[in-house]
Amino acid sequence: MEIIQKESGSKGKFIAMDNGIQAGMMTYSIAGEDKIIIDHTEVSPAYNGKGVGKKLVVAGVEFARRNNIKILPLCPFARGVFARNKDLRDVLV
């Protein structure tokens, strides 16, 4: 599984690709110089229960750590991942 990040203007996304097939996507908005807001996470039905959504959130966390920014997870799925994984919470607003 490969996670690709794309940004355009004040929006961005992480896309999970599995052998050329889009398995999932997480979108975010850039909120100033030090914060992103996770808006939405979706996983293709064929990939439900395979950890794709969590991999997308972890990619966002790694991006935030590298760039010294914080994350505000408005997406219910992303909020749940943070609630269940204490080791990811250092990037929360």
XYZ file of N, CA, C and O in Angstrom:
372
model
N 0.854 -1.172 0.000
C 0.000 0.000 0.000
C 0.902 1.238 0.000
O 1.801 1.356 0.819
N 0.636 2.132 -0.920
C 1.388 3.377 -1.025
C 0.463 4.538 -0.665
O -0.688 4.574 -1.106
N 0.964 5.470 0.143
C 0.201 6.662 0.499
C 0.819 7.838 -0.247
O 2.014 8.115 -0.110
N -0.003 8.521 -1.032
C 0.432 9.671 -1.825
C -0.222 10.921 -1.256
O -1.418 10.913 -0.946
N 0.553 11.985 -1.127
C 0.013 13.255 -0.645
C -0.029 14.253 -1.791
O 0.918 14.352 -2.578
N -1.134 14.982 -1.872
C -1.289 16.040 -2.877
C -1.838 17.278 -2.181
O -2.712 17.168 -1.319
N -1.321 18.450 -2.575
C -1.820 19.715 -2.048
C -2.090 20.657 -3.206
O -1.359 20.650 -4.195
N -3.135 21.454 -3.044
C -3.476 22.469 -4.028
C -4.125 23.627 -3.296
O -5.223 23.483 -2.755
N -3.418 24.744 -3.240
C -3.947 25.897 -2.522
C -4.058 25.597 -1.038
O -3.099 25.172 -0.411
N -5.254 25.771 -0.499
C -5.455 25.552 0.937
C -6.034 24.172 1.250
O -6.465 23.918 2.369
N -6.048 23.289 0.266
C -6.600 21.942 0.447
C -5.527 20.898 0.179
O -4.585 21.129 -0.578
N -5.708 19.738 0.776
C -4.783 18.646 0.535
C -5.470 17.321 0.751
O -6.598 17.255 1.249
N -4.779 16.256 0.357
C -5.323 14.915 0.567
C -4.200 13.898 0.591
O -3.132 14.094 0.012
N -4.478 12.826 1.301
C -3.638 11.642 1.306
C -4.449 10.561 0.625
O -5.617 10.337 0.976
N -3.841 9.884 -0.338
C -4.537 8.860 -1.107
C -3.812 7.531 -0.906
O -2.591 7.450 -1.085
N -4.561 6.504 -0.521
C -4.006 5.162 -0.366
C -4.195 4.413 -1.682
O -5.326 4.244 -2.147
N -3.074 3.995 -2.273
C -3.115 3.273 -3.541
C -2.622 1.844 -3.333
O -1.609 1.624 -2.672
N -3.354 0.905 -3.896
C -2.988 -0.507 -3.815
C -2.907 -1.062 -5.235
O -3.941 -1.305 -5.862
N -1.701 -1.189 -5.749
C -1.496 -1.698 -7.117
C -2.347 -0.947 -8.144
O -3.040 -1.549 -8.958
N -2.304 0.388 -8.067
C -3.025 1.216 -9.033
C -4.488 1.443 -8.719
O -5.180 2.148 -9.455
N -4.987 0.885 -7.634
C -6.389 1.047 -7.236
C -6.442 1.958 -6.020
O -5.712 1.757 -5.061
N -7.339 2.961 -6.092
C -7.490 3.843 -4.938
C -8.277 3.124 -3.854
O -9.448 2.826 -4.010
N -7.604 2.847 -2.738
C -8.219 2.114 -1.634
C -8.895 3.054 -0.646
O -9.829 2.660 0.053
N -8.426 4.292 -0.572
C -9.004 5.245 0.362
C -8.405 6.621 0.178
O -7.419 6.806 -0.546
N -9.028 7.606 0.866
C -8.563 8.977 0.769
C -8.944 9.737 2.039
O -10.011 9.511 2.607
N -8.056 10.616 2.458
C -8.328 11.503 3.585
C -8.041 12.929 3.124
O -6.960 13.209 2.617
N -9.017 13.815 3.279
C -8.842 15.200 2.858
C -8.614 16.099 4.062
O -9.053 15.802 5.172
N -7.905 17.195 3.814
C -7.652 18.169 4.873
C -7.617 19.575 4.301
O -7.459 19.776 3.099
N -7.797 20.536 5.195
C -7.684 21.951 4.865
C -6.509 22.522 5.646
O -6.293 22.162 6.808
N -5.786 23.416 5.010
C -4.677 24.084 5.675
C -5.237 25.303 6.396
O -5.926 26.127 5.797
N -4.974 25.388 7.691
C -5.499 26.479 8.520
C -4.319 27.280 9.076
O -3.833 27.010 10.168
N -3.825 28.207 8.285
C -2.672 28.987 8.707
C -1.381 28.218 8.481
O -1.342 27.212 7.774
N -0.315 28.691 9.115
C 1.002 28.092 8.901
C 1.282 26.897 9.803
O 2.240 26.167 9.565
N 0.450 26.705 10.831
C 0.802 25.685 11.822
C -0.299 24.691 12.131
O -0.254 24.010 13.140
N -1.293 24.563 11.228
C -2.393 23.644 11.536
C -3.055 23.142 10.259
O -3.196 23.881 9.291
N -3.463 21.864 10.290
C -4.343 21.327 9.254
C -5.593 20.775 9.937
O -5.558 20.370 11.103
N -6.672 20.782 9.203
C -7.951 20.266 9.693
C -8.317 19.058 8.836
O -8.475 19.190 7.616
N -8.404 17.883 9.464
C -8.837 16.692 8.723
C -10.355 16.782 8.559
O -11.103 16.788 9.532
N -10.783 16.876 7.294
C -12.201 17.069 6.957
C -12.959 15.753 6.790
O -14.107 15.633 7.214
N -12.321 14.796 6.118
C -13.068 13.610 5.687
C -12.106 12.455 5.421
O -11.012 12.660 4.897
N -12.530 11.269 5.780
C -11.785 10.054 5.457
C -12.760 9.055 4.864
O -13.861 8.878 5.389
N -12.361 8.451 3.760
C -13.222 7.417 3.161
C -12.364 6.263 2.669
O -11.222 6.455 2.245
N -12.916 5.074 2.762
C -12.235 3.862 2.320
C -13.173 3.125 1.372
O -14.371 3.007 1.638
N -12.629 2.645 0.268
C -13.425 1.866 -0.685
C -13.955 0.617 0.014
O -13.236 -0.008 0.799
N -15.206 0.237 -0.265
C -15.804 -0.919 0.414
C -14.947 -2.184 0.375
O -14.906 -2.935 1.343
N -14.237 -2.411 -0.709
C -13.412 -3.620 -0.822
C -12.263 -3.624 0.184
O -11.683 -4.671 0.452
N -11.949 -2.461 0.743
C -10.825 -2.343 1.681
C -11.269 -2.101 3.124
O -10.441 -1.886 3.994
N -12.571 -2.136 3.375
C -13.063 -1.957 4.743
C -12.461 -3.005 5.667
O -12.348 -4.173 5.297
N -12.076 -2.586 6.865
C -11.547 -3.503 7.863
C -10.100 -3.913 7.652
O -9.603 -4.789 8.358
N -9.411 -3.270 6.715
C -8.025 -3.646 6.428
C -7.015 -2.608 6.916
O -5.844 -2.664 6.559
N -7.472 -1.638 7.705
C -6.560 -0.666 8.286
C -6.176 0.488 7.379
O -5.270 1.256 7.702
N -6.854 0.623 6.249
C -6.509 1.680 5.293
C -6.763 3.062 5.891
O -5.921 3.958 5.786
N -7.889 3.241 6.542
C -8.212 4.538 7.145
C -7.179 4.946 8.177
O -6.733 6.104 8.205
N -6.777 4.017 9.014
C -5.768 4.328 10.026
C -4.445 4.695 9.371
O -3.762 5.618 9.809
N -4.063 3.997 8.296
C -2.825 4.319 7.595
C -2.862 5.749 7.059
O -1.845 6.450 7.063
N -4.017 6.187 6.603
C -4.156 7.554 6.114
C -3.975 8.562 7.251
O -3.275 9.561 7.093
N -4.600 8.287 8.387
C -4.452 9.179 9.538
C -2.996 9.211 10.006
O -2.442 10.280 10.278
N -2.348 8.065 10.054
C -0.942 8.007 10.463
C -0.067 8.801 9.483
O 0.860 9.490 9.900
N -0.379 8.739 8.197
C 0.370 9.540 7.217
C 0.209 11.026 7.512
O 1.175 11.796 7.413
N -0.998 11.438 7.901
C -1.221 12.825 8.286
C -0.429 13.210 9.525
O 0.138 14.301 9.609
N -0.363 12.304 10.494
C 0.399 12.546 11.723
C 1.887 12.679 11.391
O 2.557 13.594 11.886
N 2.400 11.802 10.552
C 3.816 11.877 10.173
C 4.123 13.185 9.449
O 5.155 13.811 9.682
N 3.205 13.618 8.589
C 3.351 14.902 7.894
C 3.384 16.048 8.902
O 4.229 16.944 8.816
N 2.471 16.014 9.875
C 2.415 17.067 10.897
C 3.700 17.096 11.721
O 4.236 18.175 12.011
N 4.202 15.953 12.094
C 5.444 15.897 12.878
C 6.628 16.445 12.084
O 7.437 17.200 12.621
N 6.732 16.071 10.828
C 7.844 16.546 9.984
C 7.818 18.063 9.811
O 8.850 18.701 9.688
N 6.611 18.617 9.770
C 6.456 20.041 9.481
C 6.133 20.887 10.710
O 5.823 22.068 10.575
N 6.178 20.261 11.887
C 5.929 20.957 13.154
C 4.596 21.712 13.129
O 4.527 22.905 13.444
N 3.549 21.000 12.715
C 2.217 21.577 12.711
C 1.280 20.704 13.535
O 1.618 19.586 13.912
N 0.098 21.224 13.803
C -0.899 20.516 14.603
C -2.069 20.089 13.724
O -2.278 20.615 12.633
N -2.847 19.146 14.233
C -4.011 18.609 13.517
C -5.268 18.818 14.358
O -5.282 18.522 15.546
N -6.307 19.300 13.691
C -7.645 19.363 14.280
C -8.498 18.364 13.509
O -8.811 18.584 12.334
N -8.848 17.219 14.110
C -9.617 16.193 13.390
C -11.130 16.427 13.504
O -11.752 16.059 14.490
N -11.720 17.049 12.486
C -13.175 17.233 12.483
C -13.885 15.991 11.957
O -15.043 15.763 12.268
N -13.192 15.185 11.187
C -13.740 13.936 10.654
C -13.955 12.949 11.806
O -13.030 12.690 12.575
N -15.155 12.398 11.942
C -15.427 11.448 13.036
C -14.505 10.231 13.025
O -14.084 9.766 14.082
N -14.171 9.714 11.849
C -13.278 8.557 11.788
C -11.904 8.923 12.340
O -11.344 8.201 13.161
N -11.351 10.042 11.882
C -10.021 10.467 12.349
C -10.040 10.715 13.854
O -9.108 10.324 14.560
N -11.100 11.342 14.358
C -11.222 11.560 15.814
C -11.158 10.235 16.552
O -10.521 10.116 17.597
N -11.821 9.218 16.010
C -11.817 7.893 16.626
C -10.429 7.272 16.637
O -10.037 6.637 17.621
N -9.683 7.445 15.555
C -8.316 6.908 15.505
C -7.469 7.569 16.592
O -6.733 6.893 17.312
N -7.586 8.881 16.736
C -6.825 9.578 17.781
C -7.264 9.126 19.172
O -6.434 8.963 20.066
N -8.562 8.899 19.356
C -9.071 8.471 20.665
C -8.518 7.095 21.057
O -8.261 6.839 22.235
N -8.330 6.220 20.070
C -7.863 4.854 20.344
C -6.341 4.708 20.359
O -5.839 3.669 20.751
N -5.617 5.730 19.921
C -4.161 5.621 19.786
C -3.453 6.798 20.454
O -3.200 7.824 19.821
N -3.115 6.627 21.723
C -2.469 7.694 22.486
C -1.168 8.167 21.865
O -0.801 9.332 21.980
N -0.447 7.268 21.201
C 0.848 7.618 20.619
C 0.747 8.591 19.433
O 1.763 9.106 18.980
N -0.462 8.871 18.949
C -0.652 9.804 17.849
C -1.076 11.195 18.324
O -1.072 12.140 17.538
N -1.415 11.323 19.574
C -2.045 12.550 20.079
C -1.124 13.756 20.223
O -1.589 14.858 20.457
N 0.183 13.557 20.093
C 1.108 14.684 20.267
C 0.902 15.783 19.229
O 1.311 16.913 19.431
N 0.221 15.478 18.121
C 0.024 16.467 17.077
C -1.332 17.164 17.157
O -1.632 18.043 16.357
N -2.157 16.780 18.117
C -3.484 17.387 18.232
C -3.406 18.828 18.724
O -2.551 19.180 19.518
N -4.333 19.626 18.221
C -4.435 21.031 18.660
C -4.831 21.059 20.112
O -5.679 20.328 20.551
